[in-house]
Short mmCIF file of C-alpha atoms in Angstrom, two decimals:
data_model
loop_
_atom_site.label_atom_id
_atom_site.label_comp_id
_atom_site.label_asym_id
_atom_site.label_seq_id
_atom_site.Cartn_x
_atom_site.Cartn_y
_atom_site.Cartn_z
CA UNK R 1 4.11 -46.93 -1.89
CA UNK R 2 0.28 -47.59 -3.18
CA UNK R 3 1.51 -48.65 -6.54
CA UNK R 4 4.63 -49.28 -8.48
CA UNK R 5 6.81 -46.74 -9.67
CA UNK R 6 7.07 -46.53 -13.45
CA UNK R 7 7.22 -42.61 -13.52
CA UNK R 8 10.34 -41.29 -12.06
CA UNK R 9 10.30 -39.37 -9.02
CA UNK R 10 6.64 -40.83 -8.17
CA UNK R 11 6.00 -43.29 -5.62
CA UNK R 12 2.88 -45.29 -7.55
CA UNK R 13 1.23 -45.41 -11.00
CA UNK R 14 -2.57 -44.48 -11.57
CA UNK R 15 -5.17 -46.70 -11.10
CA UNK R 16 -5.27 -46.56 -14.60
CA UNK R 17 -2.29 -47.26 -16.68
CA UNK R 18 0.16 -44.83 -17.55
CA UNK R 19 0.73 -46.35 -20.88
CA UNK R 20 -2.20 -46.32 -23.71
CA UNK R 21 -3.13 -49.95 -24.05
CA UNK R 22 -3.19 -49.00 -28.09
CA UNK R 23 -2.67 -53.09 -28.60
CA UNK R 24 -5.61 -54.11 -26.43
CA UNK R 25 -9.10 -54.65 -27.78
CA UNK R 26 -12.05 -54.22 -25.82
CA UNK R 27 -13.18 -57.08 -24.32
CA UNK R 28 -17.03 -58.03 -23.86
CA UNK R 29 -18.77 -57.25 -21.21
CA UNK R 30 -22.10 -58.93 -20.31
CA UNK R 31 -25.63 -57.00 -20.01
CA UNK R 32 -27.11 -59.66 -18.07
CA UNK R 33 -26.39 -62.49 -15.46
CA UNK R 34 -26.97 -65.93 -15.06
CA UNK R 35 -28.08 -65.27 -11.70
CA UNK R 36 -31.13 -63.01 -11.33
CA UNK R 37 -30.02 -59.31 -9.34
CA UNK R 38 -32.11 -57.92 -7.15
CA UNK R 39 -31.32 -54.71 -8.91
CA UNK R 40 -32.53 -54.26 -12.59
CA UNK R 41 -29.93 -54.49 -15.34
CA UNK R 42 -29.65 -51.11 -16.27
CA UNK R 43 -28.39 -50.44 -12.66
CA UNK R 44 -25.95 -53.10 -12.99
CA UNK R 45 -24.59 -51.45 -15.90
CA UNK R 46 -24.20 -48.06 -14.58
CA UNK R 47 -22.54 -49.44 -11.35
CA UNK R 48 -20.22 -51.64 -12.77
CA UNK R 49 -20.69 -53.60 -15.77
CA UNK R 50 -20.51 -50.47 -18.26
CA UNK R 51 -18.88 -48.03 -16.11
CA UNK R 52 -15.64 -46.98 -17.38
CA UNK R 53 -12.33 -45.07 -15.78
CA UNK R 54 -12.57 -41.73 -17.94
CA UNK R 55 -9.23 -40.61 -19.13
CA UNK R 56 -11.12 -37.33 -20.78
CA UNK R 57 -13.97 -35.51 -19.61
CA UNK R 58 -16.27 -32.78 -21.19
CA UNK R 59 -16.35 -29.28 -19.89
CA UNK R 60 -19.72 -29.90 -18.19
CA UNK R 61 -19.42 -28.44 -14.43
CA UNK R 62 -19.75 -30.69 -11.34
CA UNK R 63 -21.18 -29.24 -8.13
CA UNK R 64 -20.08 -29.57 -4.92
CA UNK R 65 -23.21 -30.85 -3.62
CA UNK R 66 -23.57 -33.79 -6.63
CA UNK R 67 -20.03 -35.21 -4.69
CA UNK R 68 -21.72 -34.81 -1.50
CA UNK R 69 -24.94 -36.57 -2.71
CA UNK R 70 -22.70 -39.81 -3.56
CA UNK R 71 -21.24 -39.45 -0.10
CA UNK R 72 -24.66 -39.03 1.44
CA UNK R 73 -24.77 -42.75 -0.31
CA UNK R 74 -21.84 -44.39 0.41
CA UNK R 75 -21.53 -43.43 3.97
CA UNK R 76 -24.06 -46.06 5.31
CA UNK R 77 -21.47 -48.65 4.12
CA UNK R 78 -19.82 -50.85 6.59
CA UNK R 79 -16.10 -50.01 8.42
CA UNK R 80 -14.83 -51.50 11.38
CA UNK R 81 -16.51 -50.35 14.50
CA UNK R 82 -18.30 -47.79 12.19
CA UNK R 83 -14.89 -45.55 12.29
CA UNK R 84 -15.82 -44.21 8.66
CA UNK R 85 -12.03 -42.76 8.26
CA UNK R 86 -12.63 -41.76 4.70
CA UNK R 87 -12.23 -37.52 4.03
CA UNK R 88 -12.47 -35.78 0.69
CA UNK R 89 -11.19 -32.63 -0.71
CA UNK R 90 -13.03 -30.98 -3.53
CA UNK R 91 -10.08 -29.39 -5.64
CA UNK R 92 -12.29 -26.48 -7.35
CA UNK R 93 -10.18 -22.90 -8.02
CA UNK R 94 -7.69 -22.70 -10.43
CA UNK R 95 -5.06 -21.78 -8.35
CA UNK R 96 -5.86 -25.17 -5.88
CA UNK R 97 -5.76 -27.16 -9.17
CA UNK R 98 -2.38 -25.84 -9.79
CA UNK R 99 -1.01 -26.87 -6.71
CA UNK R 100 -2.43 -30.16 -7.01
CA UNK R 101 -1.15 -30.83 -10.79
CA UNK R 102 2.28 -30.18 -9.78
CA UNK R 103 2.65 -33.30 -7.60
CA UNK R 104 0.83 -35.53 -10.17
CA UNK R 105 2.98 -38.03 -12.11
CA UNK R 106 3.46 -37.02 -15.92
CA UNK R 107 0.55 -38.21 -17.71
CA UNK R 108 -2.08 -37.45 -14.91
CA UNK R 109 -0.98 -33.91 -15.19
CA UNK R 110 -2.73 -32.87 -18.24
CA UNK R 111 -6.37 -34.65 -17.41
CA UNK R 112 -5.99 -33.28 -13.65
CA UNK R 113 -5.66 -30.19 -15.05
CA UNK R 114 -8.48 -30.17 -17.66
CA UNK R 115 -10.87 -32.33 -15.61
CA UNK R 116 -14.04 -30.02 -14.56
CA UNK R 117 -13.34 -31.15 -10.92
CA UNK R 118 -10.71 -33.27 -8.92
CA UNK R 119 -11.27 -34.69 -5.78
CA UNK R 120 -8.27 -35.71 -3.32
CA UNK R 121 -9.67 -38.95 -1.50
CA UNK R 122 -7.95 -39.42 2.14
CA UNK R 123 -7.87 -41.37 5.46
CA UNK R 124 -8.36 -39.20 8.78
CA UNK R 125 -6.05 -40.86 11.48
CA UNK R 126 -7.71 -38.84 14.08
CA UNK R 127 -11.24 -40.64 13.42
CA UNK R 128 -11.16 -41.79 16.74
CA UNK R 129 -12.05 -37.78 18.09
CA UNK R 130 -15.27 -38.79 16.45
CA UNK R 131 -16.36 -41.57 17.71
CA UNK R 132 -18.15 -40.48 20.55
CA UNK R 133 -20.76 -39.66 17.53
CA UNK R 134 -19.96 -42.81 15.54
CA UNK R 135 -19.65 -45.45 18.35
CA UNK R 136 -20.78 -44.08 21.31
CA UNK R 137 -20.60 -47.53 22.93
CA UNK R 138 -16.84 -47.54 22.38
CA UNK R 139 -15.72 -44.83 24.31
CA UNK R 140 -13.00 -47.01 25.95
CA UNK R 141 -11.34 -48.14 22.70
CA UNK R 142 -11.63 -44.57 21.38
CA UNK R 143 -9.25 -43.55 24.38
CA UNK R 144 -6.93 -46.63 23.91
CA UNK R 145 -6.89 -45.57 20.41
CA UNK R 146 -5.69 -41.99 21.29
CA UNK R 147 -2.48 -43.48 22.25
CA UNK R 148 -2.07 -45.81 19.51
CA UNK R 149 -0.98 -43.25 16.42
CA UNK R 150 0.26 -46.01 14.37
CA UNK R 151 -2.86 -48.43 14.57
CA UNK R 152 -5.12 -45.49 14.15
CA UNK R 153 -2.91 -44.66 10.75
CA UNK R 154 -3.49 -48.48 9.46
CA UNK R 155 -7.16 -48.31 10.52
CA UNK R 156 -7.77 -45.52 9.16
CA UNK R 157 -5.83 -46.59 5.60
CA UNK R 158 -7.80 -49.88 5.51
CA UNK R 159 -11.41 -48.63 6.15
CA UNK R 160 -10.80 -45.51 3.93
CA UNK R 161 -9.94 -47.84 1.35
CA UNK R 162 -12.98 -49.83 1.62
CA UNK R 163 -15.05 -46.90 1.48
CA UNK R 164 -13.42 -45.63 -1.46
CA UNK R 165 -14.69 -48.76 -2.59
CA UNK R 166 -18.20 -47.48 -1.56
CA UNK R 167 -17.73 -44.13 -3.33
CA UNK R 168 -16.79 -44.80 -6.82
CA UNK R 169 -20.13 -47.09 -7.57
CA UNK R 170 -21.76 -44.16 -5.55
CA UNK R 171 -20.64 -41.45 -7.61
CA UNK R 172 -21.82 -43.44 -10.51
CA UNK R 173 -25.04 -43.44 -8.88
CA UNK R 174 -25.30 -39.89 -9.27
CA UNK R 175 -24.44 -39.88 -12.53
CA UNK R 176 -21.13 -39.08 -12.19
CA UNK R 177 -17.92 -41.02 -13.72
CA UNK R 178 -15.02 -40.92 -12.29
CA UNK R 179 -10.63 -41.26 -12.93
CA UNK R 180 -9.12 -42.40 -10.10
CA UNK R 181 -5.64 -42.19 -9.70
CA UNK R 182 -2.59 -43.12 -7.46
CA UNK R 183 0.13 -41.88 -9.99
CA UNK R 184 0.85 -38.74 -7.42
CA UNK R 185 3.55 -37.77 -4.66
CA UNK R 186 1.28 -38.38 -1.90
CA UNK R 187 3.95 -37.28 0.78
CA UNK R 188 3.91 -34.05 -1.05
CA UNK R 189 0.07 -33.79 -1.46
CA UNK R 190 -0.07 -34.41 2.03
CA UNK R 191 2.19 -31.37 2.85
CA UNK R 192 0.57 -29.14 0.69
CA UNK R 193 -2.85 -29.94 1.42
CA UNK R 194 -3.03 -31.75 4.92
CA UNK R 195 -0.46 -30.11 7.03
CA UNK R 196 -3.44 -29.04 9.35
CA UNK R 197 -5.50 -31.90 9.21
CA UNK R 198 -2.87 -34.74 9.11
CA UNK R 199 -5.11 -36.53 6.82
CA UNK R 200 -3.50 -39.26 4.68
CA UNK R 201 -4.04 -38.88 0.58
CA UNK R 202 -5.31 -42.19 -0.98
CA UNK R 203 -6.27 -41.15 -4.46
CA UNK R 204 -6.67 -38.30 -6.44
CA UNK R 205 -10.07 -38.48 -8.86
CA UNK R 206 -10.98 -36.72 -11.43
CA UNK R 207 -15.05 -36.40 -12.00
CA UNK R 208 -17.37 -35.51 -14.56
CA UNK R 209 -18.93 -36.27 -17.57
CA UNK R 210 -16.68 -38.43 -20.31
CA UNK R 211 -15.65 -36.55 -23.26
CA UNK R 212 -16.79 -36.97 -26.66
CA UNK R 213 -14.04 -38.59 -28.28
CA UNK R 214 -10.62 -40.17 -26.28
CA UNK R 215 -12.74 -40.68 -23.17
CA UNK R 216 -11.72 -44.40 -22.60
CA UNK R 217 -9.23 -46.73 -23.29
CA UNK R 218 -10.17 -50.23 -24.40
CA UNK R 219 -11.80 -52.43 -22.02
CA UNK R 220 -9.63 -54.57 -20.17
CA UNK R 221 -10.08 -58.03 -19.41
CA UNK R 222 -10.94 -59.67 -15.85
CA UNK R 223 -10.34 -63.05 -14.23
CA UNK R 224 -13.10 -65.68 -14.46
CA UNK R 225 -14.57 -66.52 -10.68
CA UNK R 226 -13.05 -69.99 -11.45
CA UNK R 227 -9.56 -67.95 -11.54
CA UNK R 228 -9.87 -65.96 -8.19
CA UNK R 229 -11.72 -68.58 -5.73
CA UNK R 230 -12.29 -72.13 -4.28
CA UNK R 231 -14.41 -73.99 -2.00
CA UNK R 232 -13.71 -76.17 0.31
CA UNK S 1 -2.97 -54.51 12.19
CA UNK S 2 -6.19 -54.77 10.69
CA UNK S 3 -8.26 -53.08 13.12
CA UNK S 4 -8.02 -52.54 17.34
CA UNK S 5 -6.95 -55.21 19.68
CA UNK S 6 -10.14 -55.66 21.98
CA UNK S 7 -10.26 -59.29 22.12
CA UNK S 8 -7.51 -60.84 23.68
CA UNK S 9 -4.97 -62.59 21.48
CA UNK S 10 -6.57 -61.18 18.39
CA UNK S 11 -4.90 -58.76 16.10
CA UNK S 12 -7.97 -56.64 15.36
CA UNK S 13 -12.08 -56.36 16.02
CA UNK S 14 -14.80 -56.79 13.51
CA UNK S 15 -16.02 -54.47 11.42
CA UNK S 16 -18.99 -54.37 13.34
CA UNK S 17 -18.32 -54.10 16.74
CA UNK S 18 -17.63 -56.69 19.52
CA UNK S 19 -19.80 -54.80 22.22
CA UNK S 20 -23.66 -54.89 21.73
CA UNK S 21 -24.45 -50.92 21.11
CA UNK S 22 -27.45 -51.77 23.28
CA UNK S 23 -27.55 -48.17 24.66
CA UNK S 24 -27.87 -46.66 20.87
CA UNK S 25 -30.60 -45.59 19.30
CA UNK S 26 -31.57 -46.34 15.78
CA UNK S 27 -30.48 -43.44 14.17
CA UNK S 28 -32.47 -42.07 10.79
CA UNK S 29 -31.94 -42.61 7.68
CA UNK S 30 -33.06 -40.96 4.46
CA UNK S 31 -35.03 -42.67 1.80
CA UNK S 32 -34.36 -39.87 -1.10
CA UNK S 33 -32.16 -37.31 -1.50
CA UNK S 34 -31.57 -33.83 -2.32
CA UNK S 35 -29.88 -34.36 -5.68
CA UNK S 36 -31.55 -36.90 -7.89
CA UNK S 37 -29.78 -40.26 -8.34
CA UNK S 38 -29.59 -41.94 -11.65
CA UNK S 39 -30.58 -45.29 -9.81
CA UNK S 40 -33.90 -45.46 -8.38
CA UNK S 41 -34.20 -44.87 -4.74
CA UNK S 42 -35.59 -48.39 -3.82
CA UNK S 43 -31.54 -49.51 -5.11
CA UNK S 44 -30.05 -47.01 -3.30
CA UNK S 45 -31.62 -48.65 -0.28
CA UNK S 46 -30.79 -52.17 -1.22
CA UNK S 47 -27.28 -51.18 -1.76
CA UNK S 48 -26.48 -48.68 0.59
CA UNK S 49 -28.98 -46.63 2.61
CA UNK S 50 -30.98 -49.36 4.03
CA UNK S 51 -28.44 -52.56 4.05
CA UNK S 52 -26.86 -53.67 7.14
CA UNK S 53 -24.47 -55.65 8.62
CA UNK S 54 -26.28 -58.84 9.51
CA UNK S 55 -25.37 -60.41 13.20
CA UNK S 56 -27.56 -63.24 12.76
CA UNK S 57 -28.71 -65.26 9.72
CA UNK S 58 -31.59 -67.44 8.66
CA UNK S 59 -31.16 -71.09 8.06
CA UNK S 60 -31.87 -70.16 3.76
CA UNK S 61 -28.78 -72.04 2.02
CA UNK S 62 -26.65 -69.72 -0.10
CA UNK S 63 -25.25 -71.15 -3.63
CA UNK S 64 -21.90 -70.72 -4.50
CA UNK S 65 -23.01 -69.25 -7.79
CA UNK S 66 -24.60 -66.61 -5.88
CA UNK S 67 -21.23 -65.37 -4.55
CA UNK S 68 -19.90 -65.61 -8.19
CA UNK S 69 -22.60 -63.67 -9.70
CA UNK S 70 -21.71 -60.90 -7.58
CA UNK S 71 -18.01 -61.25 -8.36
CA UNK S 72 -19.38 -61.34 -11.93
CA UNK S 73 -20.46 -57.50 -11.08
CA UNK S 74 -17.90 -56.20 -9.20
CA UNK S 75 -14.72 -57.28 -11.08
CA UNK S 76 -15.46 -54.45 -13.40
CA UNK S 77 -14.64 -51.96 -11.04
CA UNK S 78 -11.07 -50.18 -11.46
CA UNK S 79 -7.94 -50.87 -9.80
CA UNK S 80 -4.16 -50.13 -10.22
CA UNK S 81 -3.24 -51.30 -13.46
CA UNK S 82 -6.10 -53.63 -13.45
CA UNK S 83 -4.59 -55.83 -11.04
CA UNK S 84 -7.64 -56.97 -9.58
CA UNK S 85 -5.48 -58.95 -6.87
CA UNK S 86 -9.20 -60.00 -4.80
CA UNK S 87 -9.68 -63.36 -3.96
CA UNK S 88 -12.14 -65.38 -1.84
CA UNK S 89 -12.58 -68.74 -0.56
CA UNK S 90 -15.79 -69.94 0.29
CA UNK S 91 -15.82 -71.96 3.08
CA UNK S 92 -18.70 -74.50 3.20
CA UNK S 93 -18.40 -77.79 4.36
CA UNK S 94 -18.74 -78.03 8.34
CA UNK S 95 -15.00 -79.25 8.90
CA UNK S 96 -13.95 -76.39 7.17
CA UNK S 97 -15.72 -74.09 8.63
CA UNK S 98 -14.70 -75.72 12.24
CA UNK S 99 -10.86 -74.95 10.74
CA UNK S 100 -11.77 -71.14 10.29
CA UNK S 101 -14.05 -70.95 13.40
CA UNK S 102 -11.00 -71.41 15.91
CA UNK S 103 -9.56 -68.44 14.66
CA UNK S 104 -12.18 -66.32 14.81
CA UNK S 105 -12.45 -63.57 17.75
CA UNK S 106 -14.50 -64.76 20.94
CA UNK S 107 -17.94 -62.99 19.73
CA UNK S 108 -17.27 -63.78 15.89
CA UNK S 109 -17.17 -67.91 17.01
CA UNK S 110 -20.97 -68.18 16.98
CA UNK S 111 -22.10 -66.19 14.41
CA UNK S 112 -19.41 -67.87 11.92
CA UNK S 113 -20.30 -70.93 12.91
CA UNK S 114 -23.89 -70.82 12.03
CA UNK S 115 -24.10 -68.41 9.01
CA UNK S 116 -25.15 -70.10 6.09
CA UNK S 117 -21.98 -69.51 4.27
CA UNK S 118 -18.60 -67.69 4.85
CA UNK S 119 -16.07 -66.54 2.90
CA UNK S 120 -12.67 -65.26 3.28
CA UNK S 121 -11.86 -62.05 1.20
CA UNK S 122 -8.16 -61.69 0.66
CA UNK S 123 -5.36 -59.89 -1.17
CA UNK S 124 -3.38 -62.24 -3.97
CA UNK S 125 0.60 -60.58 -3.77
CA UNK S 126 1.17 -62.75 -6.92
CA UNK S 127 -1.31 -60.93 -8.89
CA UNK S 128 1.53 -59.53 -11.39
CA UNK S 129 1.64 -63.73 -13.03
CA UNK S 130 -1.87 -62.53 -14.31
CA UNK S 131 -1.20 -59.53 -15.77
CA UNK S 132 -0.84 -60.74 -19.62
CA UNK S 133 -4.24 -61.59 -19.08
CA UNK S 134 -5.04 -58.45 -17.17
CA UNK S 135 -2.93 -55.87 -18.49
CA UNK S 136 -1.01 -57.35 -21.69
CA UNK S 137 0.51 -53.73 -22.40
CA UNK S 138 2.43 -53.63 -19.13
CA UNK S 139 4.57 -56.91 -19.51
CA UNK S 140 7.54 -54.74 -18.66
CA UNK S 141 5.93 -53.46 -15.17
CA UNK S 142 4.65 -57.03 -14.18
CA UNK S 143 8.02 -58.75 -14.75
CA UNK S 144 9.67 -55.56 -12.74
CA UNK S 145 7.08 -56.40 -10.04
CA UNK S 146 8.27 -60.51 -9.99
CA UNK S 147 11.41 -58.84 -8.25
CA UNK S 148 9.62 -56.60 -5.77
CA UNK S 149 7.64 -58.65 -3.49
CA UNK S 150 7.10 -55.96 -0.95
CA UNK S 151 5.61 -53.72 -3.39
CA UNK S 152 3.33 -56.55 -4.71
CA UNK S 153 2.05 -57.33 -1.28
CA UNK S 154 1.22 -53.76 -0.27
CA UNK S 155 -0.38 -53.15 -3.76
CA UNK S 156 -2.35 -56.12 -3.45
CA UNK S 157 -3.74 -55.19 -0.19
CA UNK S 158 -4.82 -51.71 -1.27
CA UNK S 159 -6.30 -52.81 -4.64
CA UNK S 160 -8.05 -55.74 -2.91
CA UNK S 161 -9.38 -53.56 0.06
CA UNK S 162 -11.02 -51.36 -2.72
CA UNK S 163 -12.17 -54.39 -4.75
CA UNK S 164 -13.80 -55.37 -1.04
CA UNK S 165 -15.64 -51.86 -1.40
CA UNK S 166 -17.28 -53.00 -4.63
CA UNK S 167 -17.87 -56.80 -3.46
CA UNK S 168 -20.17 -55.92 -0.44
CA UNK S 169 -22.86 -53.64 -2.58
CA UNK S 170 -22.29 -56.41 -5.65
CA UNK S 171 -23.05 -59.30 -3.37
CA UNK S 172 -26.51 -57.07 -2.28
CA UNK S 173 -27.25 -56.60 -5.55
CA UNK S 174 -27.67 -60.42 -5.74
CA UNK S 175 -29.95 -60.28 -3.05
CA UNK S 176 -27.84 -61.21 0.05
CA UNK S 177 -26.47 -59.70 3.07
CA UNK S 178 -23.45 -59.69 4.67
CA UNK S 179 -21.72 -59.72 7.96
CA UNK S 180 -17.92 -58.64 7.49
CA UNK S 181 -15.30 -59.36 10.09
CA UNK S 182 -11.79 -58.46 10.55
CA UNK S 183 -12.04 -59.79 14.60
CA UNK S 184 -9.83 -63.33 13.47
CA UNK S 185 -6.11 -64.04 13.66
CA UNK S 186 -5.11 -63.35 10.16
CA UNK S 187 -1.77 -65.12 10.31
CA UNK S 188 -3.20 -68.30 11.88
CA UNK S 189 -6.33 -67.90 9.11
CA UNK S 190 -3.26 -67.65 6.17
CA UNK S 191 -1.57 -70.82 7.93
CA UNK S 192 -4.35 -72.78 7.74
CA UNK S 193 -5.85 -71.87 4.42
CA UNK S 194 -3.33 -69.93 2.27
CA UNK S 195 -0.13 -71.64 3.05
CA UNK S 196 -0.15 -72.92 -0.65
CA UNK S 197 -1.46 -70.00 -2.53
CA UNK S 198 0.03 -67.29 -0.42
CA UNK S 199 -2.99 -64.89 -0.28
CA UNK S 200 -3.11 -62.84 2.66
CA UNK S 201 -6.69 -62.71 4.31
CA UNK S 202 -8.67 -59.03 4.75
CA UNK S 203 -11.70 -60.16 6.31
CA UNK S 204 -14.21 -62.81 7.04
CA UNK S 205 -17.48 -62.52 5.81
CA UNK S 206 -20.77 -64.22 6.77
CA UNK S 207 -23.28 -64.32 4.06
CA UNK S 208 -27.12 -65.29 3.93
CA UNK S 209 -30.15 -64.02 4.76
CA UNK S 210 -31.01 -61.67 8.10
CA UNK S 211 -32.79 -63.60 10.79
CA UNK S 212 -36.26 -63.27 11.67
CA UNK S 213 -34.63 -61.51 15.28
CA UNK S 214 -31.41 -60.33 16.56
CA UNK S 215 -30.05 -59.88 12.95
CA UNK S 216 -29.15 -56.02 13.63
CA UNK S 217 -27.75 -53.64 16.31
CA UNK S 218 -29.65 -50.37 16.11
CA UNK S 219 -28.30 -48.15 13.06
CA UNK S 220 -25.34 -46.15 13.88
CA UNK S 221 -24.69 -42.25 13.12
CA UNK S 222 -22.62 -41.48 10.18
CA UNK S 223 -20.77 -38.04 10.01
CA UNK S 224 -22.31 -35.10 7.74
CA UNK S 225 -20.58 -34.13 4.38
CA UNK S 226 -19.35 -30.70 6.30
CA UNK S 227 -17.52 -32.77 8.79
CA UNK S 228 -15.71 -35.21 6.38
CA UNK S 229 -14.84 -32.78 3.40
CA UNK S 230 -13.76 -29.19 2.35
CA UNK S 231 -13.79 -27.49 -1.00
CA UNK S 232 -10.38 -25.25 -1.84
#
């Protein structure tokens, strides 16, 4: 279970909530930091501070090569034994989009239908077959993994989620905005699209430019460092 | 299981491998892209393309506030229902470091012992107790989650891994270099440090500046976009 079931028949909810948080006010987000960064403040804003999950997109088209450019950046991020198990399916044609939309949670259906582009981000449990390229010094480990499908599935999931965390800022670095969702029937999506590849879907992500109106929910709060950390 | 067992008694190996890939040559990494970025190339290099997992650190100290500055950036990244379950324990004192090192896989012990700072990145399955701040419009969902500890544990893990993917570039944005490891006895670390908080450790990460010598393994290859994606 990726999220928490609030939509009947779905195993999870979206990365953004299914309920419009209309009673929430925008929280203030800093535009500079007490500790100097080695990147400029405008870039920190684009990648993190001012970046927003997009609920409604403009009609501006998104090219495959823009998504690939983001992958070109994020692929250098670290993974366990460099296994790099993240995969992505670009769902472009109207027919393909329809096949996907039917498996989305109710409130995710219209935005997935109308987004300029949607990608399914997945984990590949067969990553060990590429370790000859990725980790040529670990051929014995790769051979052992061939006989350990459950370990591979968990490794693929863990490391692809980590890579998804690189992918989202990388898409922003290419100038794209994203609306990631876990509110979909993952088993049905896997059966629909990944019966052959055996990829395991993690999130469905709409990609494009924000619409002039209705693009964002109010900015929600975050916890302070003192609330999430300790020093010993 | 986070990784794959190649160290006796350990449940996983490091994000970097346990075996020095001395037979590997550095692969070439591009320093510009075919598709223009909205961030400058030097920043793309710092965050992704030229950033390297560090195996040996200099003695330069790392302040808690530097780590908090990275959290200040990454906390704005999206999570499911904004639950933001990532937590981190800064292991600073020599006594605390000793308590951690004993649970690291063999080859991870010396580098964890000598790094200027080490942090344990964890997931908090009790994230629902903070949803009053994070997602005030979802109080019914939060109440339901209180009675669903298994769903919470999985949601915490999934979303904290996603946040870890934001945290690593954010640490680099603060000028830090990282050496993340999954090669440790997670159950023992959780018992040692998180008996009260019930946080679940995900990675142990050394943080600092690279040593003048021996800081990096050769740069390993990555897969091309055409090898990890398809368009339909």
